[in-house]
Coordinates of C-alpha atoms in Angstrom, one line a residue:
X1272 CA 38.3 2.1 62.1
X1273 CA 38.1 -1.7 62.8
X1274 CA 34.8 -1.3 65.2
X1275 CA 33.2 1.3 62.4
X1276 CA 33.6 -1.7 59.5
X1277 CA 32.2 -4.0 62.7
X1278 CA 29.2 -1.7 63.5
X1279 CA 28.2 -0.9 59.6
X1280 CA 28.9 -5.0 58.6
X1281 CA 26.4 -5.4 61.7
X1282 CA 23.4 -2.8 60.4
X1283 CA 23.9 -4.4 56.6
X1284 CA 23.4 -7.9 57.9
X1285 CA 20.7 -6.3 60.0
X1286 CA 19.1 -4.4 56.8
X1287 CA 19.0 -7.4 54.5
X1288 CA 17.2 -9.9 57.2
X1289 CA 14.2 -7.0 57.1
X1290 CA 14.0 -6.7 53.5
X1291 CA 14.3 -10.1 52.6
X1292 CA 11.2 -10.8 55.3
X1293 CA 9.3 -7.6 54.1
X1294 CA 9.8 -8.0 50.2
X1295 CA 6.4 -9.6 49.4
X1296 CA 4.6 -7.5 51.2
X1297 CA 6.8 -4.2 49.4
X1298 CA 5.4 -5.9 46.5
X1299 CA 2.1 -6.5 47.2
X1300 CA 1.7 -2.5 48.0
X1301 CA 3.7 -2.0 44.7
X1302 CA 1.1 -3.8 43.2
X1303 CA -1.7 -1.8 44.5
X1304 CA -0.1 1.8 44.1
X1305 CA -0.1 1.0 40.5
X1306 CA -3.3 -0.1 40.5
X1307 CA -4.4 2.8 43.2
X1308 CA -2.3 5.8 41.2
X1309 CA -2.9 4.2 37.4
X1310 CA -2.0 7.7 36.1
X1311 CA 1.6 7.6 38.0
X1312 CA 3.0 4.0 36.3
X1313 CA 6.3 2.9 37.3
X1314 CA 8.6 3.6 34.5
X1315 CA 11.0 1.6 32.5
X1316 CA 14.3 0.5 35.1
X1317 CA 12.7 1.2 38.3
X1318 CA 9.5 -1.4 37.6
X1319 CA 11.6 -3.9 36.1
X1320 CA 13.6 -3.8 39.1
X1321 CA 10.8 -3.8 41.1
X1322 CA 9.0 -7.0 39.5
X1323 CA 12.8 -8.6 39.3
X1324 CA 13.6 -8.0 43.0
X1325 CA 10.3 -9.6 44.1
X1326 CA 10.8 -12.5 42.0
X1327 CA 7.7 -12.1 40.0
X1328 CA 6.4 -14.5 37.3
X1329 CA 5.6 -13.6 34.3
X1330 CA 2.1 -13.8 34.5
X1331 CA 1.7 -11.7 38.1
X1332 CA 4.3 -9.4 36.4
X1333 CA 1.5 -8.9 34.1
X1334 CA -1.1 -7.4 37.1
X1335 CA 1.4 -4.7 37.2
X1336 CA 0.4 -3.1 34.2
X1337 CA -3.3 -4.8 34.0
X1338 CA -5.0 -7.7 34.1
X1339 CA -4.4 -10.7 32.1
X1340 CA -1.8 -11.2 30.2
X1341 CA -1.2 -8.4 28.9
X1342 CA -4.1 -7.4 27.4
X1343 CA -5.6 -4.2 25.8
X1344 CA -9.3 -3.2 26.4
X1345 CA -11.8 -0.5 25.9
X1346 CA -11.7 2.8 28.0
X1347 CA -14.0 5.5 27.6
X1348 CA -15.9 6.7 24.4
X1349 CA -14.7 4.2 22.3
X1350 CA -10.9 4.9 22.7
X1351 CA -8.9 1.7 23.0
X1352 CA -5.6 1.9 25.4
X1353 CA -3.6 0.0 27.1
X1354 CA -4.7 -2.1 30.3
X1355 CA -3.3 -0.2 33.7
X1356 CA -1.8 2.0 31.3
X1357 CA 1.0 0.4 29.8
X1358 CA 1.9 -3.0 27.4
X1359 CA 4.4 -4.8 28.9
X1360 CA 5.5 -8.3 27.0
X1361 CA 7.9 -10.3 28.7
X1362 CA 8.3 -12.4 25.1
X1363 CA 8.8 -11.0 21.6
X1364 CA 9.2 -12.7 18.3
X1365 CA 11.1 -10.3 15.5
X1366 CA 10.1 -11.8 12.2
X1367 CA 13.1 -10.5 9.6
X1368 CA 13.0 -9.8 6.3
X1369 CA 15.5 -11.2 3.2
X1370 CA 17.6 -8.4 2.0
X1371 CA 18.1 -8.6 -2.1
X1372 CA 21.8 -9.2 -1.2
X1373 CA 20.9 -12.3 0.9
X1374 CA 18.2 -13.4 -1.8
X1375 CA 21.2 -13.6 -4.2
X1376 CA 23.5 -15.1 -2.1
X1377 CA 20.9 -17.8 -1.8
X1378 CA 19.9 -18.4 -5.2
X1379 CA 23.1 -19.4 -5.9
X1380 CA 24.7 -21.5 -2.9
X1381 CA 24.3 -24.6 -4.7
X1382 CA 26.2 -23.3 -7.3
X1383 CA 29.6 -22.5 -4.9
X1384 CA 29.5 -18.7 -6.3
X1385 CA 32.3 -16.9 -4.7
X1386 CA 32.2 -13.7 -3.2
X1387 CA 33.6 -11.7 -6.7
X1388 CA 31.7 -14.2 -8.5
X1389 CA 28.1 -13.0 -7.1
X1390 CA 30.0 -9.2 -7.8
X1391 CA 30.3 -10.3 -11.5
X1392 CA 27.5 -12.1 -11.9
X1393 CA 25.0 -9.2 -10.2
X1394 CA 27.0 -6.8 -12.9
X1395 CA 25.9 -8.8 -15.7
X1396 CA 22.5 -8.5 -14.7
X1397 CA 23.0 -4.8 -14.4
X1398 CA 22.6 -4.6 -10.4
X1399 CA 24.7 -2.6 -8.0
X1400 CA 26.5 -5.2 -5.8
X1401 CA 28.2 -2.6 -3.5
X1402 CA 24.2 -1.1 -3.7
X1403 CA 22.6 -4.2 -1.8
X1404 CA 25.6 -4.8 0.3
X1405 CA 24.8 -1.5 1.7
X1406 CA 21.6 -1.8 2.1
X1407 CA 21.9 -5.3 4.0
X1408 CA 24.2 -3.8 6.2
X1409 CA 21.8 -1.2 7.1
X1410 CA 19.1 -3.4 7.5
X1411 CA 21.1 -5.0 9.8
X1412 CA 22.4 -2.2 11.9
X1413 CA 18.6 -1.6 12.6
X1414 CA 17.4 -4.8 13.5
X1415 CA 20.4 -5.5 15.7
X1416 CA 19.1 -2.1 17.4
X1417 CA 16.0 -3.5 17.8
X1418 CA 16.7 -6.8 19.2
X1419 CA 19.0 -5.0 21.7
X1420 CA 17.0 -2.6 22.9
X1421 CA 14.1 -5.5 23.7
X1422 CA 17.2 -7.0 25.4
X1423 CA 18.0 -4.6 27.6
X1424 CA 14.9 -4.6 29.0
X1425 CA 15.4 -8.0 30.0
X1426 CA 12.5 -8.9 27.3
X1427 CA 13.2 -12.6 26.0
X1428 CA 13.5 -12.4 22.2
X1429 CA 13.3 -15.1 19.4
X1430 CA 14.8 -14.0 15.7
X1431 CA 13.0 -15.7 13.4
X1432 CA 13.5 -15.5 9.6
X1433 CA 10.5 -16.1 6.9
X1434 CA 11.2 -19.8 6.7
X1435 CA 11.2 -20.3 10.0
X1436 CA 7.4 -19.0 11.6
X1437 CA 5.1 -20.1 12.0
X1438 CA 2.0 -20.4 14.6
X1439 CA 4.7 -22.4 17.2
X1440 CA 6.4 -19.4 17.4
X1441 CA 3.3 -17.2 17.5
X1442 CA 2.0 -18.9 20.4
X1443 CA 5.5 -18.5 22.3
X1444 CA 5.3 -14.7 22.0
X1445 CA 3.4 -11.8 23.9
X1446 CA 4.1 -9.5 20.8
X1447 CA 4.8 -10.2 17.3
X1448 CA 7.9 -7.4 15.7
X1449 CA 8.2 -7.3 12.3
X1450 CA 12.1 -6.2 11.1
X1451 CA 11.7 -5.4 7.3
X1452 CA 9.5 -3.6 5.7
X1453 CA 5.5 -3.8 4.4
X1454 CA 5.9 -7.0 3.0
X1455 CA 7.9 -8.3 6.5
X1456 CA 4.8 -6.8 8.4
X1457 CA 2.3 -8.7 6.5
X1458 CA 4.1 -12.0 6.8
X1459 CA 4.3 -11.7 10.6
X1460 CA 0.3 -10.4 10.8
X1461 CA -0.5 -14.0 8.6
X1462 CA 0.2 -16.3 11.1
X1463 CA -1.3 -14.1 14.1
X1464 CA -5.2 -15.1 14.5
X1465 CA -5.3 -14.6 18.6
X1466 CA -7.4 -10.8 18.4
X1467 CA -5.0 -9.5 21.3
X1468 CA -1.6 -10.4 19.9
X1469 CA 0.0 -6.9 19.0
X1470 CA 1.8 -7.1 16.0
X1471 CA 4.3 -4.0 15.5
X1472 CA 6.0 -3.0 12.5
X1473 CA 9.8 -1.2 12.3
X1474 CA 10.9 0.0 8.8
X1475 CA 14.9 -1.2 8.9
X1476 CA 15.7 0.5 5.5
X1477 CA 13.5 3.9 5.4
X1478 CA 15.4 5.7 3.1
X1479 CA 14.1 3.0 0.6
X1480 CA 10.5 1.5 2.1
X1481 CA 7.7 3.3 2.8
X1482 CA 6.3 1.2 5.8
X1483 CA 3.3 2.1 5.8
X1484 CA 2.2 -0.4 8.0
X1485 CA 5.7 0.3 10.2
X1486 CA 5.8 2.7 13.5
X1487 CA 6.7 6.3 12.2
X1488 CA 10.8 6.2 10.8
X1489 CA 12.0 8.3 13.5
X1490 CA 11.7 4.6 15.6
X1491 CA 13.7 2.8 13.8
X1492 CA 16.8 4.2 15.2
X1493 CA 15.3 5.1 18.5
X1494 CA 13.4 2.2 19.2
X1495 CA 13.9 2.5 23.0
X1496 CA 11.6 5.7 23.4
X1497 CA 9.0 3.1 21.6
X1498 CA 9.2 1.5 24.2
X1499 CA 8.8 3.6 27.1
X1500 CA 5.8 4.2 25.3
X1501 CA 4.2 1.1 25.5
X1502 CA 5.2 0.6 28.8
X1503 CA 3.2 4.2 29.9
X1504 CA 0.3 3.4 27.8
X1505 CA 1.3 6.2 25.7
X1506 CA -0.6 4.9 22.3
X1507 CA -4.0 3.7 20.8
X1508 CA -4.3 0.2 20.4
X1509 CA -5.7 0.0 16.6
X1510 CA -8.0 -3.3 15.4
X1511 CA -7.3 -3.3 11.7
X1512 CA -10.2 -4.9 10.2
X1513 CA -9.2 -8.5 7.8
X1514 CA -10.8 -10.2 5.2
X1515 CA -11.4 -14.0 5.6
X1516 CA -11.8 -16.6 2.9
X1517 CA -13.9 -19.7 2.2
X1518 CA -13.9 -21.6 -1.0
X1519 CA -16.2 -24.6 -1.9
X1520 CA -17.3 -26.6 -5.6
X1521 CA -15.7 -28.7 -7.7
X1522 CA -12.0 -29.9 -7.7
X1523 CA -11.3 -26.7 -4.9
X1524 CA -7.3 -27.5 -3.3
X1525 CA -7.6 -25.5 0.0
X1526 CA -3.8 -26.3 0.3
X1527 CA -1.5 -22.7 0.3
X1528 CA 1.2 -22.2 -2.2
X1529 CA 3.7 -19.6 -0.4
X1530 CA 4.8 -17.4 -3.0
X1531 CA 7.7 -15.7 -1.5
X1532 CA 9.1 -19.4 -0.8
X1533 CA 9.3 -20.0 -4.2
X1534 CA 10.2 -16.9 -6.4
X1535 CA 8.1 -18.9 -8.8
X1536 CA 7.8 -18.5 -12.5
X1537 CA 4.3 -18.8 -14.1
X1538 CA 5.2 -22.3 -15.3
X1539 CA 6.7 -23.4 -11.9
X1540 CA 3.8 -21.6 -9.9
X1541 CA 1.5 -23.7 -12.1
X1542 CA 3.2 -27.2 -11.0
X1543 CA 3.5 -26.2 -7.2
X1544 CA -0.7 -25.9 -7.5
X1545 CA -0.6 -29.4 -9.0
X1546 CA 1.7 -31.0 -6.6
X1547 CA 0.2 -29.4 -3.7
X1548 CA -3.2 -31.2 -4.6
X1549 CA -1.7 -34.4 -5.0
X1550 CA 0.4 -34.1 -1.5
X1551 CA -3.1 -33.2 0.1
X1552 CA -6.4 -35.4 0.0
X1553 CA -8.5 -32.6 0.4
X1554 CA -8.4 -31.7 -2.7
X1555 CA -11.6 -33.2 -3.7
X1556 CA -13.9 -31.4 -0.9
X1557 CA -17.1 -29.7 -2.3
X1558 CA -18.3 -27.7 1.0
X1559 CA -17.6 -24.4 1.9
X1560 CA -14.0 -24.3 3.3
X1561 CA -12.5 -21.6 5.6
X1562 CA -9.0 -20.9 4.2
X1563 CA -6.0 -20.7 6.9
X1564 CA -5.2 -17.7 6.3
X1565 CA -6.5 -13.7 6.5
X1566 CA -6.2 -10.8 4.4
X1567 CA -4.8 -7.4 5.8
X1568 CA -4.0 -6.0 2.6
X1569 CA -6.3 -7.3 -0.3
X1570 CA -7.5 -10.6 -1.9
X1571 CA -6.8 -10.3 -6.0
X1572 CA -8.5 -13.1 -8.5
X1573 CA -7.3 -13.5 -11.9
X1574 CA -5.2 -15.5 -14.5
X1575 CA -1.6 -16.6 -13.7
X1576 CA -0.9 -15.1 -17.2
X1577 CA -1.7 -11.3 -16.9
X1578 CA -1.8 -11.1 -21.0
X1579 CA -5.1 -13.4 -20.8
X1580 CA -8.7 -12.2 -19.4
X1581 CA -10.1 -13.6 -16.3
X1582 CA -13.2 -15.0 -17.0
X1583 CA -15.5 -15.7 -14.0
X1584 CA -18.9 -14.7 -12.3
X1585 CA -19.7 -11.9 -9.1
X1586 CA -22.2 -11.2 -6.7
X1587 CA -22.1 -8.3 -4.2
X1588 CA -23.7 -8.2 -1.3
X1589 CA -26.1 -11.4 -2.2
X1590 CA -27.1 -9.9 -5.6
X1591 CA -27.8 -11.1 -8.9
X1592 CA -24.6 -13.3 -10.6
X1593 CA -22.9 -11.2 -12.8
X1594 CA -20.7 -12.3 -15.7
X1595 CA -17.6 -10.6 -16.5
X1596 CA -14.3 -10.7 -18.4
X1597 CA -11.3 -8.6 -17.1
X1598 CA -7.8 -8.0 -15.9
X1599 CA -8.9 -9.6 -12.3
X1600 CA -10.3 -8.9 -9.4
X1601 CA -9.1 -7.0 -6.0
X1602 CA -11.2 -6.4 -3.2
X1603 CA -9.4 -4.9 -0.1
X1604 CA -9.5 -3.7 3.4
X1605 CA -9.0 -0.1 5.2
X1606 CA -5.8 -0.7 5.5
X1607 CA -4.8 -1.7 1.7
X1608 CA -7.1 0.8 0.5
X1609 CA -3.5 2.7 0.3
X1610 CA -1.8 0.1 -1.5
X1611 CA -2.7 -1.9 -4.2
X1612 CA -6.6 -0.9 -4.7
X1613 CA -5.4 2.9 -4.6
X1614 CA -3.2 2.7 -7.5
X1615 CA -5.9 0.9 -9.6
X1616 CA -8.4 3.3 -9.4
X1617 CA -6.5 6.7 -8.8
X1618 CA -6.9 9.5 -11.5
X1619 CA -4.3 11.7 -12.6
X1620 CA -4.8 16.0 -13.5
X1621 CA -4.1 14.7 -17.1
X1622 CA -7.2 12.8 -17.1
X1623 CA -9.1 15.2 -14.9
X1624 CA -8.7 17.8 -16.9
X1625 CA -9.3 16.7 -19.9
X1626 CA -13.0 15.3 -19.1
X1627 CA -13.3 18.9 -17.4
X1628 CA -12.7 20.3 -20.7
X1629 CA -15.2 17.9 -22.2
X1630 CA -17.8 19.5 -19.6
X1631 CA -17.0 22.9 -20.1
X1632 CA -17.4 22.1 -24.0
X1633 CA -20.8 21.0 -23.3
X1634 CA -21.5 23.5 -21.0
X1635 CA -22.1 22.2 -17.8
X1636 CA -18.9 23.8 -16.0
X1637 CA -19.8 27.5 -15.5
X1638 CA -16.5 28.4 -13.7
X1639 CA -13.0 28.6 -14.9
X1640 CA -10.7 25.9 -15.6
X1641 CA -7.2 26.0 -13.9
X1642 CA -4.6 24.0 -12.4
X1643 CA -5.8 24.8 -8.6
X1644 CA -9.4 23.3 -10.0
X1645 CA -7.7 20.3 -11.7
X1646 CA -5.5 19.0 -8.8
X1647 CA -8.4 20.3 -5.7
X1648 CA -11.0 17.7 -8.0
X1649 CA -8.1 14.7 -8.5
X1650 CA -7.2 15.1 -4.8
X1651 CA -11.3 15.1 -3.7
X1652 CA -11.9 11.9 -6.3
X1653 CA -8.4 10.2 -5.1
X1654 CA -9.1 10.7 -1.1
X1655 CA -12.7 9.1 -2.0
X1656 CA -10.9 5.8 -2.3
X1657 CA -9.3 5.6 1.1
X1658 CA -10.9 4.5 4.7
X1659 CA -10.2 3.6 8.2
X1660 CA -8.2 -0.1 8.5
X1661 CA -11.0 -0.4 11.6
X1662 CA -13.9 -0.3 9.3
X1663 CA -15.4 -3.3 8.9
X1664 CA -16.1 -3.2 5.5
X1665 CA -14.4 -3.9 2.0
X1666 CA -13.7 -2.0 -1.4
X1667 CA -14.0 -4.4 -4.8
X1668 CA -12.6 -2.9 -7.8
X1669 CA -12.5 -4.7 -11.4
X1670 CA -9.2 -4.1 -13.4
X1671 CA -10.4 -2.9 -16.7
X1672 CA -13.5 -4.7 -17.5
X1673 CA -14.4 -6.0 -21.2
X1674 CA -18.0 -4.4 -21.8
X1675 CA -19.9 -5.9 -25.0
X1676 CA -22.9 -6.8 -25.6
X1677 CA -22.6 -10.4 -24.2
X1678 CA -20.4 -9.1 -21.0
X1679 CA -21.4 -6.6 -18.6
X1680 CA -20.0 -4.5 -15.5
X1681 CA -23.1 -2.2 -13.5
X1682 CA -19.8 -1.6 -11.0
X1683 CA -16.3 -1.3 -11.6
X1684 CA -15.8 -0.2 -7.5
X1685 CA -17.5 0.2 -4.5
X1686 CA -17.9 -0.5 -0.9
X1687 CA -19.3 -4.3 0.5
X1688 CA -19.9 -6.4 3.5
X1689 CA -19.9 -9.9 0.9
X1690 CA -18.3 -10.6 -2.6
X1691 CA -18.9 -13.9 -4.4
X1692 CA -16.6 -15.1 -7.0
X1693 CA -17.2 -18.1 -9.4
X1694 CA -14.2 -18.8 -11.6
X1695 CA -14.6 -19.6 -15.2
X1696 CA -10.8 -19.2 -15.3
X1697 CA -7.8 -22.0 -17.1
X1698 CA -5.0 -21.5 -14.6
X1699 CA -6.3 -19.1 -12.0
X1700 CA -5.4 -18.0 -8.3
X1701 CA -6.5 -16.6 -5.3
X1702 CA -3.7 -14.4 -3.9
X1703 CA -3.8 -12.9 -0.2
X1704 CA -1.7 -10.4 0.3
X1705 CA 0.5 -10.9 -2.9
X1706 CA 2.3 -13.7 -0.7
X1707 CA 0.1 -16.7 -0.4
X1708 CA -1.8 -18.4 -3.3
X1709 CA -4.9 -20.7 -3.9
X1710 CA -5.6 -22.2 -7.6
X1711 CA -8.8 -20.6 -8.7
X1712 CA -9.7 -22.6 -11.8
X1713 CA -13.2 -23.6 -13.4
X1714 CA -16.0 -24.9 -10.7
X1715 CA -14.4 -23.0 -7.7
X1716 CA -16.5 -21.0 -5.9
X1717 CA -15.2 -18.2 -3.3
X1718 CA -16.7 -15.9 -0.5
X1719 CA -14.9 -13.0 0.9
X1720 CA -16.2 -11.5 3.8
X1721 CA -14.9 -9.4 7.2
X1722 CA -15.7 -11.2 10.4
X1723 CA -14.2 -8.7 13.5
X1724 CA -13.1 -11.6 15.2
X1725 CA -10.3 -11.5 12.3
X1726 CA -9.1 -7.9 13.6
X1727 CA -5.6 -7.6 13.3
X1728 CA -4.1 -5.9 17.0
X1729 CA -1.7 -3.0 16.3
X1730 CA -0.1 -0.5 17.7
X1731 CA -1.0 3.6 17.0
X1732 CA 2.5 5.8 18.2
X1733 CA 2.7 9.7 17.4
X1734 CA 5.1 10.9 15.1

């Protein structure tokens, strides 16, 4: 027995001297039967072994699954996929949301609420304490799944709450993860300006967010098989197409106000504009001013308070300047042409039908009016409104415009490459994707434009 454990001790010792001399070169043909065989990647474990086992860096781990690091490209007919057929990040910031329970809990830690006190205090106000303690917790349960799932695939991660991103942390990354829900997503895309940094959305609470900017639900609790995925190339990279700023004239304050950092009221969103100009000397700038951040949703102009008319001028496309007086302005991309801009300018059967009857009355509908007619025309008008989030072009639509005879509106909606905005407003702003404002008052001129170098790199995966 003692000479077998001699003789098998001898071949190990033997078998480790010839892989330790012949591991490069293993590698280097690993290296280029992936390239060789791009159709037959290594999958999951095995090529993180692999790429462990040679001691790889980062960046040759990268000429695994393509060249670069990391990047997607263009393949055939238009069709974007992954480089060498998978995405492979060896960094990933999750950006998490604030749950309503954790919101409270903050708003009053200076105030040494207790436990039951926050319970009794969140009754008074009519909320459901156990409610957003359940939520949280499932929140939590998801992004913990998450995080451990990048984990276990030996993936360095940084959690990172609202407070604390910015474009530090961007740099650091590979890929961008957004924990939370649309709002989450948005916040992580608004620091992102590098055109081939993914950002990836997971709905943690899909019982009560839609996510539409979020992978399909069924990921959130089996985030893993997102992942083998991205590592097989199994997806369409998507370029969602954003809207860039640039304000010039008189007494402009390019300076951001972050709305969701304040939880501002209209008087104290007011005096944040006024001390963010007097903390910044630019205030004072006339020239056309590229604004630090981009739009993925929508860009809306109006009044601070909603009860009084925005008063400013427009020009589409380089036309003629327009006056107008109205509720405010949004003008939005493909992708929030679901959101915000869809819920403006939808119809409903009730007022389909009722102008149908007006038509019929006059007799210019020769066919009979029914329900399937009614709700096959509100669909047809209501579909109208929505386009790709790659298009590069954007959809204006004025909130119920005053029409007199000093005031005017040829176009309440419509498609356009440039909208110019000159504010005749009081106490106005500029507010990018409901979560960052710009004071818009009297003198302030604005252009709002798509530039494809904005494109925002996401992530298509199959329900």
């Amino acid at each position: 027995m003692s000479s077998f454990r001699g003789f098998f001790y001898g071949y190990f010792c033997f078998v480790s001297r010839v892989v330790a001399r012949c591991s490069p070169l293993l590698c280097q043909r690993a290296v280029g039967a992936s390239s060789a065989l791009p159709g037959l990647p290594l999958l999951g474990g095995a090529r993180r072994r692999l790429l462990a086992s040679c001691g790889l860096s980062p960046a040759a781990r990268c000429v695994v699954v393509g060249p670069g690091p990391c990047v997607p490209r263009r393949r055939g007919c238009g069709r974007l996929e992954a480089a060498g057929g998978g995405f492979w990040p060896a960094r990933v910031a999750v950006v998490v949301k604030t749950t309503r329970y954790e919101f409270e809990q903050q708003r009053y830690r200076y105030a040494g609420l207790s436990e039951e006190d926050l319970k009794q205090l969140l009754a008074l106000k009519g909320s459901n304490y156990a409610g957003l303690l359940e939520r949280h917790r499932i929140h939590t349960k998801n992004m913990e799944h998450v995080i451990d799932s990048l984990r276990n695939e030996r993936i360095e991660v940084r959690l990172v709450e609202r407070r604390e991103y910015n474009e530090e942390i961007v740099r650091w990354a590979d890929a961008v993860i957004s924990a939370g829900g649309d709002g989450t997503m948005l916040l992580a895309a608004s620091k992102v300006f590098d055109k081939f940094k993914p950002v990836i959305g997971v709905n943690t609470d899909p019982e009560r967010s839609e996510g539409h900017l979020c992978l399909p639900a069924r990921y959130t609790q089996s985030f893993p098989e997102a992942l083998q995925k991205l590592y097989r190339g199994d997806f369409r990279w998507q370029w969602q197409q954003r809207i860039r700023l640039y304000l010039e004239g008189t007494g402009i304050n390019p300076t951001p106000v972050d709305l969701h950092e304040q939880q501002l009221s209209q008087e104290q969103h007011s005096r944040a504009h006024i001390n963010e100009r007097f903390q910044d000397q630019r205030s004072d700038i006339s020239g056309p001013h590229l604004l630090p951040v981009r739009a993925l949703n929508e860009v809306f102009i109006g009044e601070s308070l909603s009860s009084r008319a925005s008063y400013y001028e427009i020009s589409v496309d380089d036309g003629p300047w327009e006056k107008q007086k109205s509720s405010g302005l949004n003008v939005c991309t493909g992708t929030g042409s679901k959101a915000w801009s869809y819920n403006i300018n939808k119809v409903a059967n009730q007022a389909v039908e009722e102008i149908l009857k007006i038509a019929k009355k006059h007799g210019s509908l020769n066919m009979p009016l029914n329900t399937e007619l009614v709700q096959k025309v509100t669909n047809d008008f209501n579909d109208s409104l929505l386009y790709s989030p790659e298009e590069p072009k954007m959809f204006f639509s004025i909130r119920e415009p005053i029409v007199n005879r000093v005031l005017s509106s040829s176009r309440q909606r419509g498609f356009s490459s440039k909208v110019r905005v000159r504010s005749r407003c009081w106490d106005a702003c500029m507010v990018v994707d409901g979560g960052t404002s710009f004071e818009f008052n009297d003198g302030a001129i604005a252009s709002i434009m798509i530039d494809t170098e904005d494109a925002l790199c996401t992530v298509l995966l199959e329900e």
